[in-house]
Every structure is written in C-alpha cells, then in structure tokens.
Coordinates of C-alpha atoms in Angstrom, one line a residue:
M1 CA 40.3 97.5 149.2
K2 CA 39.8 97.4 145.4
Q3 CA 40.9 93.7 145.3
E4 CA 38.4 92.7 148.0
I5 CA 35.5 94.4 146.2
E6 CA 36.6 92.9 142.8
Q7 CA 36.6 89.5 144.4
V8 CA 33.1 90.0 145.6
V9 CA 32.0 90.9 142.1
K10 CA 34.0 88.0 140.6
D11 CA 32.0 85.6 142.9
S12 CA 28.9 87.0 141.2
K13 CA 30.2 86.5 137.7
F14 CA 27.5 84.0 136.6
L15 CA 24.6 86.2 137.7
F16 CA 26.4 89.2 136.1
I17 CA 26.5 87.5 132.7
I18 CA 22.8 86.4 133.0
K19 CA 21.8 90.0 133.9
L20 CA 23.8 91.4 130.9
L21 CA 22.1 89.0 128.5
I22 CA 18.7 89.9 129.8
S23 CA 19.5 93.6 129.7
C24 CA 20.7 93.4 126.1
V25 CA 17.5 91.6 125.1
L26 CA 15.4 94.2 126.8
R27 CA 17.1 97.2 125.2
G28 CA 16.9 95.4 121.9
V29 CA 13.2 95.0 122.2
V30 CA 13.0 98.8 123.1
L31 CA 14.7 99.6 119.8
V32 CA 12.5 97.2 117.7
I33 CA 9.1 98.5 119.0
P34 CA 9.4 102.0 117.4
F35 CA 10.3 100.4 114.1
F36 CA 7.0 98.5 113.8
Y37 CA 5.0 101.6 115.0
S38 CA 6.7 104.0 112.5
Y39 CA 6.3 101.8 109.5
A40 CA 2.7 100.8 110.5
V41 CA 1.8 104.5 110.4
E42 CA 3.5 105.0 107.0
K43 CA 1.6 102.0 105.6
I44 CA -1.7 103.5 106.8
T45 CA -0.7 106.8 105.1
D46 CA 0.0 104.9 101.9
G47 CA -3.4 103.1 102.2
N48 CA -1.9 99.6 102.7
I49 CA -4.1 98.5 105.6
N50 CA -3.1 94.8 105.5
Q51 CA 0.6 95.5 106.0
A52 CA -0.3 98.0 108.7
Y53 CA -2.3 95.3 110.6
L54 CA 0.6 92.9 110.2
L55 CA 3.1 95.4 111.6
G56 CA 0.6 96.3 114.3
G57 CA 0.4 92.6 115.3
F58 CA 4.2 92.5 115.6
L59 CA 4.0 95.7 117.6
L60 CA 1.6 94.0 120.1
I61 CA 3.7 90.9 120.4
F62 CA 6.9 92.9 121.1
T63 CA 5.2 95.1 123.6
I64 CA 4.1 92.1 125.6
V65 CA 7.7 90.7 125.3
Y66 CA 9.0 94.1 126.5
Y67 CA 7.0 94.0 129.8
I68 CA 7.9 90.3 130.4
S69 CA 11.6 91.2 129.8
E70 CA 11.2 94.1 132.3
M71 CA 10.0 91.8 135.0
I72 CA 12.7 89.2 134.3
N73 CA 15.3 92.0 134.2
D74 CA 14.2 93.4 137.6
Y75 CA 14.3 89.9 139.1
A76 CA 17.8 89.3 137.7
Y77 CA 18.9 92.7 139.2
E78 CA 17.6 91.7 142.6
K79 CA 19.4 88.4 142.5
L80 CA 22.7 90.1 141.5
Y81 CA 22.3 92.9 144.0
Y82 CA 21.6 90.4 146.8
K83 CA 24.7 88.3 146.0
I84 CA 27.0 91.4 145.9
Y85 CA 25.3 92.9 149.1
V86 CA 25.9 89.8 151.1
G87 CA 29.5 89.6 149.9
L88 CA 30.2 93.2 150.8
T89 CA 28.6 92.8 154.2
K90 CA 30.8 89.8 154.9
M91 CA 33.8 91.8 153.8
G92 CA 32.8 94.7 156.1
L93 CA 32.3 92.4 159.1
N94 CA 35.7 90.8 158.4
F95 CA 37.4 94.2 158.4
T96 CA 35.6 95.0 161.6
E97 CA 36.8 91.8 163.3
K98 CA 40.4 92.5 162.2
N99 CA 40.4 95.9 163.9
S100 CA 41.4 96.6 167.4
I101 CA 38.9 98.3 169.7
Y102 CA 41.2 101.4 169.7
S103 CA 41.1 101.5 165.8
L104 CA 37.3 101.1 165.8
S105 CA 37.0 104.0 168.3
R106 CA 38.1 106.3 165.4
I107 CA 34.8 105.6 163.7
S108 CA 31.6 106.9 165.3
L109 CA 28.6 104.5 165.8
G110 CA 26.6 106.6 163.4
E111 CA 29.3 106.4 160.7
Y112 CA 29.7 102.6 161.2
H113 CA 26.0 102.2 160.9
S114 CA 26.0 104.1 157.6
I115 CA 29.0 102.2 156.3
M116 CA 27.4 98.8 157.0
T117 CA 24.0 99.7 155.6
S118 CA 23.7 102.7 153.2
D119 CA 27.3 102.6 151.9
I120 CA 27.1 98.8 151.1
D121 CA 23.7 99.4 149.5
V122 CA 25.2 102.1 147.3
I123 CA 28.1 100.0 146.2
A124 CA 26.0 96.8 145.6
D125 CA 23.5 98.9 143.6
S126 CA 26.2 100.5 141.4
Y127 CA 27.8 97.1 140.5
A128 CA 24.4 95.5 139.9
N129 CA 23.6 98.2 137.4
I130 CA 26.7 97.7 135.3
P131 CA 25.1 95.1 133.0
M132 CA 22.2 97.5 132.1
T133 CA 24.8 100.3 131.6
I134 CA 26.7 98.1 129.1
A135 CA 23.4 97.3 127.3
R136 CA 22.6 101.0 127.1
I137 CA 26.0 101.8 125.6
I138 CA 25.3 99.1 123.0
E139 CA 21.9 100.7 122.4
L140 CA 23.5 104.2 122.0
S141 CA 26.0 102.7 119.5
F142 CA 23.2 101.3 117.4
I143 CA 21.3 104.6 117.5
F144 CA 24.4 106.5 116.3
Y145 CA 24.9 104.0 113.6
Y146 CA 21.3 104.3 112.4
F147 CA 21.4 108.1 112.5
F148 CA 24.5 108.1 110.2
S149 CA 22.9 105.6 107.9
V150 CA 19.8 107.9 107.6
N151 CA 21.6 111.2 107.2
T152 CA 25.3 112.1 107.8
L153 CA 24.5 115.5 109.1
V154 CA 22.0 114.1 111.6
G155 CA 24.7 111.6 112.7
L156 CA 27.4 114.2 113.1
L157 CA 25.1 116.6 115.1
T158 CA 24.1 113.7 117.4
I159 CA 27.7 113.0 118.1
I160 CA 28.5 116.6 118.9
I161 CA 25.4 116.9 121.1
S162 CA 26.4 113.7 122.9
I163 CA 29.9 115.1 123.6
I164 CA 28.5 118.3 125.0
V165 CA 26.1 116.3 127.2
F166 CA 28.9 114.1 128.5
I167 CA 31.2 117.1 129.2
T168 CA 28.3 118.7 131.1
L169 CA 27.7 115.4 133.1
Y170 CA 31.5 114.9 133.8
F171 CA 32.2 118.4 135.3
G172 CA 28.8 118.7 136.8
N173 CA 29.1 115.4 138.6
K174 CA 32.5 116.2 139.9
K175 CA 30.9 119.1 141.9
V176 CA 28.0 116.9 142.8
N177 CA 30.4 114.3 144.2
R178 CA 32.1 116.8 146.4
I179 CA 28.8 118.0 147.8
N180 CA 27.7 114.4 148.3
A181 CA 30.8 113.7 150.5
Q182 CA 29.8 116.6 152.7
D183 CA 26.2 115.4 152.7
K184 CA 27.1 112.0 153.9
A185 CA 29.5 113.4 156.6
S186 CA 26.7 115.6 157.9
H187 CA 24.3 112.6 157.9
D188 CA 26.7 110.6 160.0
Q189 CA 27.2 113.4 162.4
R190 CA 23.4 113.7 162.7
L191 CA 23.0 110.0 163.4
G192 CA 25.8 110.1 165.9
I193 CA 24.1 112.9 167.9
L194 CA 20.8 111.1 167.9
Q195 CA 22.4 107.9 169.1
E196 CA 24.3 109.8 171.9
Y197 CA 20.9 111.3 172.9
F198 CA 19.2 107.9 173.1
L199 CA 22.1 106.0 174.7
G200 CA 22.6 108.8 177.2
M201 CA 19.0 109.2 178.1
K202 CA 19.6 108.6 181.9
E203 CA 22.1 111.5 182.0
V204 CA 19.8 113.7 179.9
K205 CA 16.9 113.1 182.3
G206 CA 19.0 113.2 185.4
F207 CA 20.8 116.4 184.6
R208 CA 17.8 118.0 182.8
L209 CA 19.9 118.4 179.6
F210 CA 17.0 118.5 177.1
H211 CA 17.4 122.1 176.1
A212 CA 21.2 121.8 175.6
I213 CA 20.9 118.5 173.7
N214 CA 18.0 119.7 171.6
H215 CA 20.1 122.7 170.5
R216 CA 22.9 120.4 169.5
I217 CA 20.5 118.1 167.6
N218 CA 18.9 121.1 165.8
K219 CA 22.3 122.3 164.7
G220 CA 23.1 118.9 163.4
Y221 CA 19.9 118.8 161.5
E222 CA 20.4 122.3 160.0
N223 CA 23.9 121.3 158.8
Y224 CA 22.6 118.1 157.3
L225 CA 19.6 119.7 155.6
N226 CA 21.8 122.5 154.2
W227 CA 24.2 120.0 152.5
H228 CA 21.3 117.7 151.5
T229 CA 19.5 120.5 149.8
R230 CA 22.6 121.6 148.0
Y231 CA 23.2 118.0 146.9
G232 CA 19.7 117.5 145.7
F233 CA 19.6 120.8 143.8
S234 CA 23.0 120.3 142.2
K235 CA 21.9 116.8 140.9
V236 CA 18.7 118.4 139.4
V237 CA 20.7 121.1 137.7
V238 CA 23.1 118.7 136.1
K239 CA 20.5 116.2 135.1
Y240 CA 18.0 118.5 133.5
G241 CA 20.7 120.7 132.0
A242 CA 22.0 117.6 130.1
L243 CA 18.5 116.3 129.2
G244 CA 17.4 119.7 128.1
I245 CA 20.2 119.8 125.5
V246 CA 19.0 116.5 124.1
D247 CA 15.3 117.4 124.1
V248 CA 15.9 120.7 122.3
S249 CA 18.0 118.9 119.7
K250 CA 15.2 116.4 119.1
I251 CA 12.8 119.3 118.3
L252 CA 15.3 120.9 115.9
F253 CA 15.7 117.6 114.1
L254 CA 11.9 117.4 113.7
F255 CA 12.1 120.7 111.7
Y256 CA 15.0 119.4 109.7
G257 CA 13.1 116.2 109.0
F258 CA 10.1 118.2 107.8
Y259 CA 12.4 120.0 105.3
L260 CA 13.9 116.7 104.1
A261 CA 10.4 115.1 103.8
Y262 CA 9.1 118.1 101.8
N263 CA 12.0 117.6 99.4
G264 CA 11.4 113.9 99.1
K265 CA 14.7 112.9 100.8
M266 CA 13.2 111.3 104.0
S267 CA 10.1 109.1 104.5
L268 CA 7.5 109.7 107.3
A269 CA 8.5 106.3 108.8
V270 CA 12.2 107.4 109.1
I271 CA 11.2 110.7 110.7
L272 CA 9.0 109.0 113.2
L273 CA 11.7 106.4 113.9
V274 CA 14.5 109.0 114.3
Y275 CA 12.2 111.1 116.5
S276 CA 11.4 108.1 118.6
Y277 CA 15.1 107.2 118.9
F278 CA 15.8 110.6 120.2
D279 CA 13.5 109.7 123.1
K280 CA 15.6 106.5 123.5
L281 CA 18.7 108.7 123.4
I282 CA 17.3 110.7 126.3
S283 CA 16.4 107.5 128.1
S284 CA 19.9 106.1 127.6
F285 CA 21.5 109.4 128.7
T286 CA 19.3 109.4 131.7
G287 CA 20.3 105.9 132.5
L288 CA 24.0 106.6 132.0
L289 CA 23.6 109.8 134.1
D290 CA 21.9 107.8 136.9
F291 CA 24.6 105.2 136.7
N292 CA 27.3 107.9 136.8
N293 CA 25.7 109.3 140.0
K294 CA 25.5 105.9 141.5
W295 CA 29.2 105.2 140.6
Q296 CA 30.3 108.6 142.0
N297 CA 28.3 107.8 145.2
S298 CA 29.9 104.4 145.4
S299 CA 33.4 106.0 145.1
V300 CA 32.5 108.0 148.2
A301 CA 31.1 104.9 149.9
K302 CA 34.3 102.9 149.1
K303 CA 36.5 105.6 150.7
R304 CA 34.3 105.3 153.9
I305 CA 34.5 101.5 153.9
F306 CA 38.3 101.9 153.5
K307 CA 38.3 103.3 157.0
L308 CA 37.4 99.8 158.3
K309 CA 40.3 98.3 156.3
E310 CA 42.8 101.0 157.0
F311 CA 43.5 99.9 160.6
S312 CA 42.7 96.2 160.2
H313 CA 45.4 93.7 160.3
E314 CA 45.7 90.5 158.3
N315 CA 45.9 87.3 160.3
A316 CA 48.5 85.4 158.3
L317 CA 48.2 81.6 158.0
R318 CA 51.2 79.7 159.3
E319 CA 52.4 76.4 158.1
N320 CA 53.2 75.4 161.7
P321 CA 50.9 77.5 163.9
K322 CA 52.0 77.9 167.5
I323 CA 49.7 76.4 170.2
I324 CA 49.3 77.8 173.7
G325 CA 50.2 75.1 176.2
R326 CA 50.9 75.7 179.9
A327 CA 49.9 79.4 179.5
V328 CA 52.7 81.0 181.4
I329 CA 52.5 84.8 181.0
D330 CA 55.4 87.2 181.0
F331 CA 55.3 91.0 180.8
Q332 CA 58.7 92.6 180.2
D333 CA 59.2 96.3 180.7
I334 CA 55.9 97.4 179.2
I335 CA 55.1 101.0 178.5
Y336 CA 51.4 101.5 177.5
G337 CA 49.2 104.5 177.1
K338 CA 50.3 108.1 176.7
R339 CA 54.0 108.3 176.8
E340 CA 53.9 111.4 179.0
D341 CA 51.5 109.7 181.4
P342 CA 51.5 106.0 180.7
I343 CA 48.9 103.5 182.1
L344 CA 51.6 100.9 182.4
N345 CA 55.1 102.3 183.2
H346 CA 57.9 99.7 182.8
F347 CA 55.5 97.0 183.9
T348 CA 57.2 93.7 184.4
A349 CA 55.4 90.6 185.8
H350 CA 55.5 86.8 185.7
I351 CA 52.2 84.8 186.0
N352 CA 52.6 81.1 186.6
S353 CA 50.5 78.4 184.8
H354 CA 47.6 76.6 186.4
S355 CA 47.3 79.2 189.1
I356 CA 45.0 82.0 190.4
T357 CA 46.7 85.4 190.2
V358 CA 45.0 88.5 191.6
I359 CA 46.2 91.9 190.3
T360 CA 45.3 94.6 192.8
G361 CA 46.1 98.2 193.5
A362 CA 44.4 101.6 194.1
T363 CA 42.1 103.1 191.4
G364 CA 44.2 104.4 188.5
A365 CA 47.1 101.9 189.2
G366 CA 46.8 100.6 185.6
K367 CA 45.3 97.2 186.4
T368 CA 42.8 97.2 183.5
G369 CA 45.6 98.0 181.1
V370 CA 47.0 94.5 181.7
I371 CA 43.7 93.0 180.6
D372 CA 43.5 95.3 177.5
L373 CA 46.9 94.2 176.3
L374 CA 46.2 90.5 176.9
L375 CA 43.0 90.8 174.9
K376 CA 45.0 92.6 172.1
L377 CA 42.7 95.6 172.3
N378 CA 45.7 97.8 171.8
Q379 CA 49.5 97.6 171.6
Q380 CA 52.2 98.7 174.0
H381 CA 54.8 101.3 173.0
E382 CA 57.7 99.3 174.4
G383 CA 58.3 95.9 175.9
T384 CA 57.1 92.4 175.2
I385 CA 54.3 90.2 176.3
K386 CA 54.9 86.5 176.0
I387 CA 52.8 83.4 176.6
D388 CA 54.9 80.2 176.9
K389 CA 57.9 82.2 175.8
V390 CA 56.2 83.2 172.5
D391 CA 55.3 86.8 171.7
I392 CA 51.5 87.1 171.7
C393 CA 51.8 88.8 168.3
D394 CA 53.2 85.6 166.8
Y395 CA 50.1 83.6 167.7
S396 CA 47.3 83.5 165.0
D397 CA 44.1 85.2 166.2
D398 CA 42.2 82.0 165.8
I399 CA 44.5 80.1 168.2
Y400 CA 45.1 83.0 170.6
F401 CA 41.4 83.9 171.1
S402 CA 40.4 80.3 171.5
S403 CA 42.9 80.2 174.4
V404 CA 42.2 83.6 176.0
A405 CA 38.8 85.0 177.2
A406 CA 37.7 87.7 179.6
V407 CA 34.7 88.9 181.6
R408 CA 34.8 92.7 181.5
K409 CA 33.2 95.3 183.8
N410 CA 30.2 95.8 181.5
P411 CA 29.4 92.6 179.7
S412 CA 27.2 92.7 176.6
F413 CA 24.8 90.1 175.4
F414 CA 22.9 89.5 172.2
H415 CA 19.2 90.4 172.2
M416 CA 17.9 86.8 172.4
S417 CA 17.2 84.2 175.1
I418 CA 19.6 83.2 177.8
R419 CA 19.7 79.8 176.3
D420 CA 20.5 81.1 172.8
N421 CA 23.2 83.4 174.2
L422 CA 25.0 80.4 175.8
E423 CA 24.4 77.8 173.0
I424 CA 26.4 80.0 170.7
L425 CA 29.4 78.7 172.7
E426 CA 28.1 75.3 173.7
P427 CA 25.3 73.5 171.9
D428 CA 25.0 70.8 174.6
F429 CA 22.3 72.3 176.8
K430 CA 22.8 69.7 179.5
K431 CA 26.4 70.9 179.9
I432 CA 25.2 74.5 180.1
I433 CA 22.9 73.6 183.0
D434 CA 25.7 71.8 184.8
I435 CA 28.0 74.8 184.6
C436 CA 25.2 77.1 185.7
K437 CA 24.6 74.9 188.7
E438 CA 28.3 74.8 189.6
I439 CA 28.5 78.6 189.4
G440 CA 25.3 79.0 191.3
V441 CA 23.1 80.8 188.8
H442 CA 20.8 78.0 187.7
E443 CA 18.2 78.5 190.5
D444 CA 18.1 82.3 189.8
I445 CA 17.5 81.6 186.1
M446 CA 14.7 79.2 186.9
K447 CA 13.0 81.8 189.0
L448 CA 12.6 84.0 185.9
T449 CA 9.2 83.8 184.2
N450 CA 10.6 82.0 181.2
G451 CA 13.7 80.4 182.7
Y452 CA 16.4 79.9 180.2
D453 CA 14.1 81.1 177.4
T454 CA 14.0 84.6 179.0
I455 CA 14.9 87.2 176.4
I456 CA 17.7 89.5 177.7
S457 CA 18.6 92.9 176.3
E458 CA 22.0 93.8 175.0
S459 CA 23.1 95.2 178.4
A460 CA 21.0 92.5 180.3
S461 CA 19.3 95.4 182.1
N462 CA 16.2 93.3 182.5
V463 CA 17.8 90.8 184.9
T464 CA 19.7 91.4 188.2
N465 CA 23.4 92.3 188.2
D466 CA 24.2 89.0 189.9
I467 CA 22.6 87.0 187.1
K468 CA 24.2 89.3 184.4
Y469 CA 27.7 88.9 185.7
L470 CA 27.3 85.2 186.6
L471 CA 26.0 84.6 183.0
S472 CA 29.1 86.3 181.6
I473 CA 31.3 84.0 183.8
V474 CA 29.3 81.0 182.6
R475 CA 29.9 82.1 179.0
V476 CA 33.6 82.3 179.4
I477 CA 33.8 78.9 181.2
L478 CA 31.8 77.3 178.3
K479 CA 34.4 78.6 175.9
N480 CA 37.0 76.6 178.0
P481 CA 40.1 78.8 177.3
K482 CA 43.5 78.2 178.8
I483 CA 43.5 81.8 180.3
L484 CA 40.6 83.2 182.1
L485 CA 40.6 87.0 182.7
F486 CA 38.3 88.8 185.1
D487 CA 38.3 92.6 185.1
E488 CA 36.9 93.6 188.5
T489 CA 33.9 91.3 187.8
L490 CA 34.0 89.7 191.2
N491 CA 33.7 93.1 192.9
A492 CA 30.0 93.0 191.8
F493 CA 29.1 90.0 194.0
P494 CA 28.4 89.4 197.6
K495 CA 31.1 87.6 199.5
E496 CA 29.4 84.2 199.5
I497 CA 29.2 84.2 195.7
D498 CA 32.9 85.3 195.4
L499 CA 34.0 82.4 197.6
K500 CA 31.9 79.9 195.6
L501 CA 33.5 81.2 192.4
M502 CA 37.0 81.1 193.9
D503 CA 36.3 77.5 195.0
Y504 CA 35.3 76.6 191.4
F505 CA 38.5 78.3 190.0
R506 CA 40.6 76.4 192.5
R507 CA 39.1 73.1 191.6
T508 CA 39.5 73.8 187.8
K509 CA 42.8 75.7 187.7
G510 CA 44.5 72.5 186.4
R511 CA 42.7 73.4 183.1
H512 CA 42.9 77.2 183.3
N513 CA 45.2 80.0 184.2
V514 CA 43.0 82.5 186.1
V515 CA 43.9 86.2 186.3
I516 CA 41.6 88.4 188.4
I517 CA 41.6 92.1 188.9
S518 CA 40.1 92.8 192.4
K519 CA 40.3 94.9 195.5
E520 CA 38.2 92.5 197.6
K521 CA 40.0 91.1 200.6
H522 CA 38.5 87.6 200.5
V523 CA 39.4 87.3 196.8
I524 CA 43.0 88.4 197.4
E525 CA 43.4 86.0 200.3
E526 CA 42.4 83.1 198.1
A527 CA 45.0 83.8 195.4
D528 CA 48.1 81.7 194.6
Q529 CA 49.9 84.9 193.7
V530 CA 49.2 88.6 194.2
I531 CA 50.6 91.4 191.9
F532 CA 50.4 94.7 193.7
M533 CA 50.5 97.7 191.4
I534 CA 51.2 101.4 192.0
K535 CA 51.1 104.0 189.2
G536 CA 51.4 101.5 186.4
S537 CA 54.3 99.5 187.9
V538 CA 54.6 96.4 190.0
K539 CA 55.4 97.4 193.6
A540 CA 55.4 93.8 194.9
S541 CA 54.3 90.3 194.0
G542 CA 54.1 86.9 195.7
K543 CA 51.8 85.1 198.2
H544 CA 49.4 87.3 200.1
E545 CA 50.7 86.0 203.5
V546 CA 54.4 86.7 202.5
L547 CA 53.6 90.2 201.2
M548 CA 51.7 91.0 204.4
L549 CA 54.8 90.2 206.4
K550 CA 57.5 91.7 204.2
D551 CA 56.0 94.7 202.4
E552 CA 54.7 97.6 204.6
V553 CA 53.1 99.5 201.7
Y554 CA 51.1 96.4 200.6
R555 CA 50.2 95.7 204.2
N556 CA 48.8 99.3 204.7
Y557 CA 47.0 99.1 201.4
F558 CA 45.3 95.8 202.3
N559 CA 44.3 96.8 205.8
E560 CA 42.6 100.0 204.4
L561 CA 40.5 98.0 201.9

C-alpha cells in the first residue's frame, strides 16, 4: 500500500518541486515584510523621514509581491493536488478491479463511496501540503536563529515553548486521531443506512416501514453527531491550547522587551520585529498543526483504502501467456460454498467445445454457483476447474475475461444512451445495428422516442424487460468471447424470442461455447448437452432425448416443468 502511494507521489515530483520553491519564496516574503515595517517605524521615531519613506516603498512592493505569491502558490497547490488525486483514484479503481465480488462484499457501499471520495481527497490534500510544511519549517528555523541572535534568553525560552507546544500537539492529536477513526466509521454507517433506505424504497413503501427505518436512520445520525461533536471539540481544545501557550509567551516577551529597551539593550525596531515574528511563530505552528491533523487523517484514510488492497490479487505478467483455444471446460470434484452446506458438492462435469450446454435443475440445485466460479467471482474449497486442460487460475485476467462473458439475472448498464453503452464494446455502430437485428431487438429500440440515443438508467428500469435483457445479450455478443454464459436470462423471454436466440446460438456456436442455465423446456430441448443437477451435484448429463429414455428422475423433473 505504502509503495503504491509513494509511486503516485513520485509521479508528481516535478510539480512537488515547483510547489516547494514557490512556498519558500512566499514564506520568505512573509519574513521580509515585518523587517521593512519595523525599521520604518524606528526611522520615523528618530526623525529620519526620507529613510522611512524608502523603507515604506519597499514595504509596499513586497506586500504586492506577497499577494501575487499567494495566488501563484494556491494555483501550484491545485495542480499538485489534482495530479495526486487522479493518481490515487486510478490506484483505488485498480484495487477494486482486482478484488473478487465476494471480497468487495466485505465493504459497504457507503464505506466504498467514502474511500473513493473523501479518503482520497484527504490523502491528496495532505501530500499536496508537504511543500508548504517544509517551507514553514525553514521559516521557523530562521525565526529561532534570529531570536538567538537578538537575545540568548529569548531564543532559549522560544525553544522551550516550542517543545511544550509540540508535546501538547503530539499527545493531543493521538487522541484526536482515535476519535476521528470512530467519526469516520459512524459516517460510513450513516451513509450506508441512507443508501439502503433509498435503494429499498419499494420495500419501504410496500411494507410501510417508514417508522422502523426512520428510527434506524435517527440512531445512525445520533451516533454520527456524537462522535463528530467529540472530534470537533477535541480538535479545538488541542489547537487553541497550543496557540494560547504561544500567544501568552508573545505578551510576556513584550514586557521583557520594554525592560531591555528601557536599559538601552534593545531597539524599538527589534522589539517590533520580534513581536511580529511571534505572530509568524503562531502562524507557522497553526500551519504545522493543521498539517499534522491532515496527516493523521490521511493515516486513517490509508488504513481504509488498504481494505481495497487487502483482498485484491496481482495479475502477474507471464512471458508466455496461455491462450484459450477450443474452450473445453472441465469441473473436477468441486466443493463450493459453506462446507457444512455447500452450493456445489463434489460437482464434476465436462462441457464440450463449440456446443450449447444447458444446466438445469430445481431451485437451489446450485446452478448459479457454476457461473460464479467460471466468472472467478469466488473460489472453490476443493477441486479444479480447467479450460483446455489449464487451471483457470493460470490464465491472466486480461486473457481470461476477454474469452469469458456472462449475462446475469439482473444486468446493469451505465447511465447513458443505448448507443454509448454498446459502443464501449464495439465502436462500429453498423455492426451494433446488425447484431441487434439478428437478436431481434432493433425494431423495439427504434420504437423508443430517441431510438439508440435513449438514455437508460443503471438498472434499465425505463425500458421493457425484453429490451433490457436483449441489450445485455447484444453486449456480450459484441464482446465476442469464446465462452458465453447465461444465468437464467432466457427465462425472462417469451418462447418465440428464446427460439430465435437459440437459433442464433446454433448458427454461431462454431465461434462460441454457449452455457445456459434454464428450466425452460424449449431451451432444454435445443441443447447439444444437458447437465441435470440435484443438491449441488450432477445427477445426469447427456443429450435431452437420451436422458428422457434412460433417467427416470430427469424424466419426471422435465415433465413437471
């Protein structure tokens, strides 16, 4: 995790150096301005008006330079922040892609949203503030040096005060960091509850669950507000406790400066300059305190992002990557799911290449588990799955998922037009139309108000189920994989559409190996091979006609469909 973030920062090295140089110039100007002001006042007191005007002129010039530097510094910060934020976002998306669906299920939607937005923002902000923090440390070093050069006692007291302040900040922020972790956890919980409420609105309305859900939402808010209040208050106590120490020290120095000036040991200009530098000391401590808070927050954020990496797997590059050829699939003695009640229990099956295989069985037989494993959504406890006699784990993800694709029970789409959803896979719009015509969805699309430019929602709830599922099939065909998987998708269609699809699969099975989960009689009858499952195991397999003659259990199952 640390290496990945460091690499993102290294990629921003040039902008980092530019930002550091600009920050150093800015803090240098901040130190020079009080010098001209203090000595201009002293010259006026001495009656030297010409030198006072000259110093006032320099004061004006450097004040203008200061504000220009502030603008340039802010611009440099935004450029550096943007570069790091983009890099961290790509890193997070990469970790997400390398997780299995099962691994991602350990993270709530609210938590994932926070990780990919606020946590990345916190980390990017903390790293983008490092150049200014370095400049502030250089500024503090100069102030300490100047204090020692003016008066040894003032220098020593400043060092002691600084140590006290940093001890206060260190231990105070350790507690703040612990409270911050709880604050973020309660924030994620609150987001998760709200998303459940919104996504489950049909159930909330249908079962009249408003009172119960509102009670849960209110409890989530109370918990969040409790921790958020504690977090905010603890930050204030630490911040103003530290700054109060510095401010009181500044006033005490003023009394000491009056004493030295009275005895002729310190000029008015030096008193004004030291007093002004105490303000800069407060400003620098405030900046360091803010950075310390940001860094502590980023430590919490890094731990949360680590959840994405924790279960991800690296897709190692191979010198001679294996290619899927004929796409012959073999399951050997698979145990998958809970060991005490497995979804697949010693499942063994052979699926020929260039064929249409239908997996069927009663509800709960474990059919969908076959698709889950072929899509690498999870791993089996025991047994092997091979394609072309090669374990599927030995294929790189790029090669494997370019050769395997599925249409699931509840397909999702991107919130954009039908055309854009399909052109992600195939930029040739003419080819898209040809496939849509072959599948039989083209005319239905053209009946929509905006045709292929119709915007569809994530769940495609604004088009009919037939169009939604046919579009998901078109999408898979456009990908042109060696293995096509259909998880009870054909159950959603009328018989005439199923038969049209089966005809298309039969005509193109020379290019694909088609695996269909279905309990539809007319689909089963069209298959080259039927795998009949009972309680996670294969009861029988072969041609439908042969099974009807030789297997009584299968025959009774089919006749009851």
